[in-house]
Amino acid sequence: MSNIIVKSIPNAVTCLNITSGCIALALAFSGNIQWASVAIIAAAVFDFLDGAVARALKAYSPIGAELDSLCDVVSFGVAPAAIVYTLLPAPACYFALAIPVCGALRLARFNVETSKVEGFIGLPIPANALFWIGMAAFWQNCPPAAESAWTYALMVVLVALAMVAPVHLPSLKFHDFKLGRENNPRYLTIIITVALVAWLGMAGFAAAIALYFLYGAISTLANRR
């Protein structure tokens, strides 16, 4: 197989990420929130697979890294913002703009970071998207009221700022699948997430991401002391 073709495979998978994000946007603005959420989840799957494919084929490239960030802004920043904008009453809906703005800032900081840090600084943008998928499912069952608009606006801003907050969060990416000190927290996170989704439905994603960030915040404060 041509070396050019091999190097293009991970980028092709990444393009499926942004394609899913654009589909999510169209579905969100047409009011089809459930399928928009499914499209964002599909984008997250492709976001995971492009790195795995690149490692398997040893097909890394600077273009791939930049393309990945551009796609993530659309799929995990703009698309969930469209869902929030569609579901929330005015003026809270306009605060959804904070989601792609903070997401872009987070990715830009990540791209220029030179120091090697284990895990993440700030809430990863795919986790942000999963949180809003969970909230969208909750809001569809309990439609947000106009009198609570400012409460929702504050929540949107706080979750967006979580992406650029100086909070150290553990990475959930597996380098191998062995049980041990490094992977046990990852397996525990997956088990808790599955349990919450089984119990609460899609809304369980919001609860799982909230717990993930809370754990990171508490760990960060403890380490600073």
mmCIF file of C-alpha atoms in Angstrom:
data_model
loop_
_atom_site.group_PDB
_atom_site.id
_atom_site.type_symbol
_atom_site.label_atom_id
_atom_site.label_comp_id
_atom_site.label_asym_id
_atom_site.label_seq_id
_atom_site.Cartn_x
_atom_site.Cartn_y
_atom_site.Cartn_z
ATOM 1 C CA MET A 1 0.000 0.000 0.000
ATOM 2 C CA SER A 2 1.324 3.436 -0.912
ATOM 3 C CA ASN A 3 2.864 5.380 1.965
ATOM 4 C CA ILE A 4 0.737 8.413 1.015
ATOM 5 C CA ILE A 5 -2.452 6.356 1.283
ATOM 6 C CA VAL A 6 -1.404 4.935 4.669
ATOM 7 C CA LYS A 7 -0.692 8.419 6.040
ATOM 8 C CA SER A 8 -4.079 9.621 4.764
ATOM 9 C CA ILE A 9 -6.140 6.966 6.568
ATOM 10 C CA PRO A 10 -6.063 8.617 10.031
ATOM 11 C CA ASN A 11 -6.966 11.983 8.475
ATOM 12 C CA ALA A 12 -9.885 10.338 6.660
ATOM 13 C CA VAL A 13 -11.158 9.039 10.019
ATOM 14 C CA THR A 14 -10.740 12.540 11.473
ATOM 15 C CA CYS A 15 -12.819 13.933 8.609
ATOM 16 C CA LEU A 16 -15.611 11.537 9.639
ATOM 17 C CA ASN A 17 -15.443 13.286 13.020
ATOM 18 C CA ILE A 18 -16.207 16.726 11.555
ATOM 19 C CA THR A 19 -18.761 15.217 9.165
ATOM 20 C CA SER A 20 -20.636 13.811 12.164
ATOM 21 C CA GLY A 21 -20.361 17.191 13.897
ATOM 22 C CA CYS A 22 -21.875 18.995 10.901
ATOM 23 C CA ILE A 23 -24.706 16.453 10.785
ATOM 24 C CA ALA A 24 -25.279 17.106 14.503
ATOM 25 C CA LEU A 25 -25.497 20.835 13.788
ATOM 26 C CA ALA A 26 -28.109 20.360 11.061
ATOM 27 C CA LEU A 27 -30.146 18.009 13.263
ATOM 28 C CA ALA A 28 -29.966 20.336 16.279
ATOM 29 C CA PHE A 29 -31.232 23.351 14.366
ATOM 30 C CA SER A 30 -34.032 21.245 12.880
ATOM 31 C CA GLY A 31 -35.100 20.295 16.408
ATOM 32 C CA ASN A 32 -34.016 16.645 16.225
ATOM 33 C CA ILE A 33 -32.024 16.727 19.466
ATOM 34 C CA GLN A 34 -31.820 12.982 20.081
ATOM 35 C CA TRP A 35 -30.249 12.224 16.719
ATOM 36 C CA ALA A 36 -28.002 15.289 17.042
ATOM 37 C CA SER A 37 -26.715 13.757 20.280
ATOM 38 C CA VAL A 38 -26.142 10.433 18.523
ATOM 39 C CA ALA A 39 -24.160 12.237 15.808
ATOM 40 C CA ILE A 40 -21.932 13.874 18.451
ATOM 41 C CA ILE A 41 -21.341 10.481 20.069
ATOM 42 C CA ALA A 42 -20.377 9.144 16.615
ATOM 43 C CA ALA A 43 -17.931 12.059 16.294
ATOM 44 C CA ALA A 44 -16.420 11.077 19.661
ATOM 45 C CA VAL A 45 -15.952 7.510 18.419
ATOM 46 C CA PHE A 46 -14.143 8.757 15.306
ATOM 47 C CA ASP A 47 -12.078 11.123 17.486
ATOM 48 C CA PHE A 48 -10.919 8.110 19.495
ATOM 49 C CA LEU A 49 -10.318 5.958 16.430
ATOM 50 C CA ASP A 50 -8.184 8.423 14.464
ATOM 51 C CA GLY A 51 -5.498 8.402 17.153
ATOM 52 C CA ALA A 52 -5.685 4.627 17.486
ATOM 53 C CA VAL A 53 -5.371 4.209 13.715
ATOM 54 C CA ALA A 54 -2.459 6.665 13.567
ATOM 55 C CA ARG A 55 -0.616 4.724 16.286
ATOM 56 C CA ALA A 56 -1.329 1.367 14.651
ATOM 57 C CA LEU A 57 -0.119 2.538 11.223
ATOM 58 C CA LYS A 58 2.597 4.833 12.625
ATOM 59 C CA ALA A 59 1.109 7.515 10.416
ATOM 60 C CA TYR A 60 1.583 10.663 12.497
ATOM 61 C CA SER A 61 1.604 14.066 10.824
ATOM 62 C CA PRO A 62 1.486 17.748 11.868
ATOM 63 C CA ILE A 63 -1.497 18.208 9.567
ATOM 64 C CA GLY A 64 -3.330 15.413 11.380
ATOM 65 C CA ALA A 65 -2.816 17.099 14.751
ATOM 66 C CA GLU A 66 -4.114 20.450 13.494
ATOM 67 C CA LEU A 67 -7.011 18.817 11.628
ATOM 68 C CA ASP A 68 -8.014 16.975 14.791
ATOM 69 C CA SER A 69 -8.306 20.226 16.758
ATOM 70 C CA LEU A 70 -10.292 21.968 14.014
ATOM 71 C CA CYS A 71 -12.722 19.066 13.846
ATOM 72 C CA ASP A 72 -13.073 18.967 17.638
ATOM 73 C CA VAL A 73 -14.099 22.641 17.754
ATOM 74 C CA VAL A 74 -16.995 21.868 15.415
ATOM 75 C CA SER A 75 -18.079 18.476 16.782
ATOM 76 C CA PHE A 76 -17.590 19.114 20.506
ATOM 77 C CA GLY A 77 -17.836 22.903 20.686
ATOM 78 C CA VAL A 78 -20.206 24.293 18.060
ATOM 79 C CA ALA A 79 -22.513 21.238 17.803
ATOM 80 C CA PRO A 80 -23.309 20.970 21.546
ATOM 81 C CA ALA A 81 -23.685 24.754 21.635
ATOM 82 C CA ALA A 82 -26.353 24.427 18.933
ATOM 83 C CA ILE A 83 -28.190 21.880 21.096
ATOM 84 C CA VAL A 84 -28.019 24.167 24.143
ATOM 85 C CA TYR A 85 -29.137 27.170 22.047
ATOM 86 C CA THR A 86 -32.099 25.211 20.701
ATOM 87 C CA LEU A 87 -33.314 23.964 24.085
ATOM 88 C CA LEU A 88 -32.804 26.938 26.395
ATOM 89 C CA PRO A 89 -35.097 29.979 26.591
ATOM 90 C CA ALA A 90 -33.763 33.455 25.800
ATOM 91 C CA PRO A 91 -31.603 35.083 27.038
ATOM 92 C CA ALA A 92 -29.906 31.942 28.421
ATOM 93 C CA CYS A 93 -29.645 30.415 24.945
ATOM 94 C CA TYR A 94 -27.179 33.114 23.817
ATOM 95 C CA PHE A 95 -24.713 32.108 26.505
ATOM 96 C CA ALA A 96 -24.222 28.869 24.542
ATOM 97 C CA LEU A 97 -21.645 30.850 22.534
ATOM 98 C CA ALA A 98 -19.283 30.439 25.501
ATOM 99 C CA ILE A 99 -19.002 26.713 24.735
ATOM 100 C CA PRO A 100 -17.180 26.910 21.358
ATOM 101 C CA VAL A 101 -15.188 29.964 22.478
ATOM 102 C CA CYS A 102 -13.772 28.252 25.577
ATOM 103 C CA GLY A 103 -13.397 25.004 23.631
ATOM 104 C CA ALA A 104 -11.267 26.752 20.995
ATOM 105 C CA LEU A 105 -9.146 28.417 23.696
ATOM 106 C CA ARG A 106 -8.599 25.068 25.394
ATOM 107 C CA LEU A 107 -7.516 23.347 22.184
ATOM 108 C CA ALA A 108 -5.216 26.236 21.236
ATOM 109 C CA ARG A 109 -3.537 26.056 24.648
ATOM 110 C CA PHE A 110 -3.182 22.282 24.327
ATOM 111 C CA ASN A 111 -1.589 22.594 20.879
ATOM 112 C CA VAL A 112 1.126 25.018 22.022
ATOM 113 C CA GLU A 113 1.800 23.352 25.388
ATOM 114 C CA THR A 114 5.455 22.309 25.489
ATOM 115 C CA SER A 115 5.683 20.836 28.986
ATOM 116 C CA LYS A 116 4.707 17.205 29.324
ATOM 117 C CA VAL A 117 1.794 16.871 31.738
ATOM 118 C CA GLU A 118 0.237 13.525 32.575
ATOM 119 C CA GLY A 119 -3.500 13.856 32.020
ATOM 120 C CA PHE A 120 -5.358 17.041 31.105
ATOM 121 C CA ILE A 121 -5.437 20.629 32.306
ATOM 122 C CA GLY A 122 -9.071 21.669 32.104
ATOM 123 C CA LEU A 123 -12.082 19.652 31.037
ATOM 124 C CA PRO A 124 -11.404 17.953 27.663
ATOM 125 C CA ILE A 125 -13.690 19.279 24.942
ATOM 126 C CA PRO A 126 -15.198 15.813 24.125
ATOM 127 C CA ALA A 127 -16.134 15.479 27.814
ATOM 128 C CA ASN A 128 -17.797 18.893 27.587
ATOM 129 C CA ALA A 129 -19.862 17.625 24.658
ATOM 130 C CA LEU A 130 -20.918 14.504 26.574
ATOM 131 C CA PHE A 131 -22.026 16.704 29.487
ATOM 132 C CA TRP A 132 -24.350 18.710 27.224
ATOM 133 C CA ILE A 133 -25.708 15.545 25.616
ATOM 134 C CA GLY A 134 -26.689 14.449 29.122
ATOM 135 C CA MET A 135 -28.222 17.831 29.944
ATOM 136 C CA ALA A 136 -30.138 17.820 26.662
ATOM 137 C CA ALA A 137 -31.711 14.480 27.580
ATOM 138 C CA PHE A 138 -32.640 15.877 31.012
ATOM 139 C CA TRP A 139 -34.110 19.060 29.522
ATOM 140 C CA GLN A 140 -36.212 17.093 27.062
ATOM 141 C CA ASN A 141 -37.838 15.286 29.983
ATOM 142 C CA CYS A 142 -37.991 18.432 32.161
ATOM 143 C CA PRO A 143 -38.176 21.420 29.774
ATOM 144 C CA PRO A 144 -36.272 24.441 31.125
ATOM 145 C CA ALA A 145 -38.528 27.245 32.344
ATOM 146 C CA ALA A 146 -38.073 30.892 31.347
ATOM 147 C CA GLU A 147 -37.936 32.025 34.984
ATOM 148 C CA SER A 148 -34.796 29.909 35.461
ATOM 149 C CA ALA A 149 -33.014 31.400 32.440
ATOM 150 C CA TRP A 150 -30.244 33.132 34.406
ATOM 151 C CA THR A 151 -29.536 29.968 36.399
ATOM 152 C CA TYR A 152 -29.078 28.053 33.157
ATOM 153 C CA ALA A 153 -26.927 30.860 31.733
ATOM 154 C CA LEU A 154 -24.637 30.656 34.772
ATOM 155 C CA MET A 155 -24.368 26.883 34.406
ATOM 156 C CA VAL A 156 -23.455 27.169 30.729
ATOM 157 C CA VAL A 157 -20.708 29.697 31.476
ATOM 158 C CA LEU A 158 -19.302 27.680 34.394
ATOM 159 C CA VAL A 159 -19.132 24.436 32.395
ATOM 160 C CA ALA A 160 -17.527 26.293 29.477
ATOM 161 C CA LEU A 161 -14.942 27.836 31.819
ATOM 162 C CA ALA A 162 -14.186 24.350 33.165
ATOM 163 C CA MET A 163 -12.436 23.690 29.840
ATOM 164 C CA VAL A 164 -9.880 26.449 30.518
ATOM 165 C CA ALA A 165 -9.721 26.069 34.311
ATOM 166 C CA PRO A 166 -6.322 25.182 35.886
ATOM 167 C CA VAL A 167 -7.676 21.850 37.082
ATOM 168 C CA HIS A 168 -5.643 18.694 36.554
ATOM 169 C CA LEU A 169 -7.762 15.790 35.329
ATOM 170 C CA PRO A 170 -6.616 12.204 34.787
ATOM 171 C CA SER A 171 -6.372 10.966 31.215
ATOM 172 C CA LEU A 172 -8.835 8.253 30.253
ATOM 173 C CA LYS A 173 -6.769 7.064 27.280
ATOM 174 C CA PHE A 174 -5.482 3.504 27.589
ATOM 175 C CA HIS A 175 -1.900 2.715 26.538
ATOM 176 C CA ASP A 176 -2.625 -0.911 27.348
ATOM 177 C CA PHE A 177 -5.540 -2.725 28.985
ATOM 178 C CA LYS A 178 -3.760 -4.325 31.943
ATOM 179 C CA LEU A 179 -5.198 -4.013 35.418
ATOM 180 C CA GLY A 180 -2.973 -1.917 37.645
ATOM 181 C CA ARG A 181 -2.398 1.403 39.335
ATOM 182 C CA GLU A 182 -2.383 3.352 36.062
ATOM 183 C CA ASN A 183 -5.506 1.818 34.507
ATOM 184 C CA ASN A 184 -7.649 1.107 37.562
ATOM 185 C CA PRO A 185 -9.001 4.711 37.782
ATOM 186 C CA ARG A 186 -9.886 4.519 34.078
ATOM 187 C CA TYR A 187 -11.780 1.276 34.502
ATOM 188 C CA LEU A 188 -13.541 2.713 37.562
ATOM 189 C CA THR A 189 -14.569 5.797 35.580
ATOM 190 C CA ILE A 190 -15.977 3.627 32.791
ATOM 191 C CA ILE A 191 -17.894 1.456 35.278
ATOM 192 C CA ILE A 192 -19.369 4.517 37.027
ATOM 193 C CA THR A 193 -20.347 6.088 33.695
ATOM 194 C CA VAL A 194 -22.024 2.897 32.457
ATOM 195 C CA ALA A 195 -23.876 2.559 35.767
ATOM 196 C CA LEU A 196 -25.103 6.171 35.660
ATOM 197 C CA VAL A 197 -26.241 5.880 32.034
ATOM 198 C CA ALA A 198 -28.025 2.595 32.841
ATOM 199 C CA TRP A 199 -29.737 4.305 35.777
ATOM 200 C CA LEU A 200 -30.474 7.781 34.355
ATOM 201 C CA GLY A 201 -30.369 7.172 30.623
ATOM 202 C CA MET A 202 -28.462 9.696 28.490
ATOM 203 C CA ALA A 203 -28.674 12.170 31.391
ATOM 204 C CA GLY A 204 -26.176 9.919 33.154
ATOM 205 C CA PHE A 205 -23.427 11.367 30.928
ATOM 206 C CA ALA A 206 -23.874 14.774 32.586
ATOM 207 C CA ALA A 207 -23.652 13.246 36.059
ATOM 208 C CA ALA A 208 -20.546 11.222 35.119
ATOM 209 C CA ILE A 209 -18.702 14.233 33.653
ATOM 210 C CA ALA A 210 -19.639 16.360 36.689
ATOM 211 C CA LEU A 211 -18.162 13.709 39.007
ATOM 212 C CA TYR A 212 -15.045 13.445 36.813
ATOM 213 C CA PHE A 213 -14.421 17.194 37.015
ATOM 214 C CA LEU A 214 -15.204 17.300 40.748
ATOM 215 C CA TYR A 215 -12.648 14.546 41.355
ATOM 216 C CA GLY A 216 -10.036 16.527 39.412
ATOM 217 C CA ALA A 217 -10.826 19.763 41.264
ATOM 218 C CA ILE A 218 -10.508 18.091 44.672
ATOM 219 C CA SER A 219 -7.253 16.363 43.655
ATOM 220 C CA THR A 220 -5.820 19.636 42.327
ATOM 221 C CA LEU A 221 -6.620 21.504 45.557
ATOM 222 C CA ALA A 222 -5.195 18.671 47.665
ATOM 223 C CA ASN A 223 -1.940 18.620 45.698
ATOM 224 C CA ARG A 224 -1.507 22.389 45.977
ATOM 225 C CA ARG A 225 -1.820 22.183 49.747
#
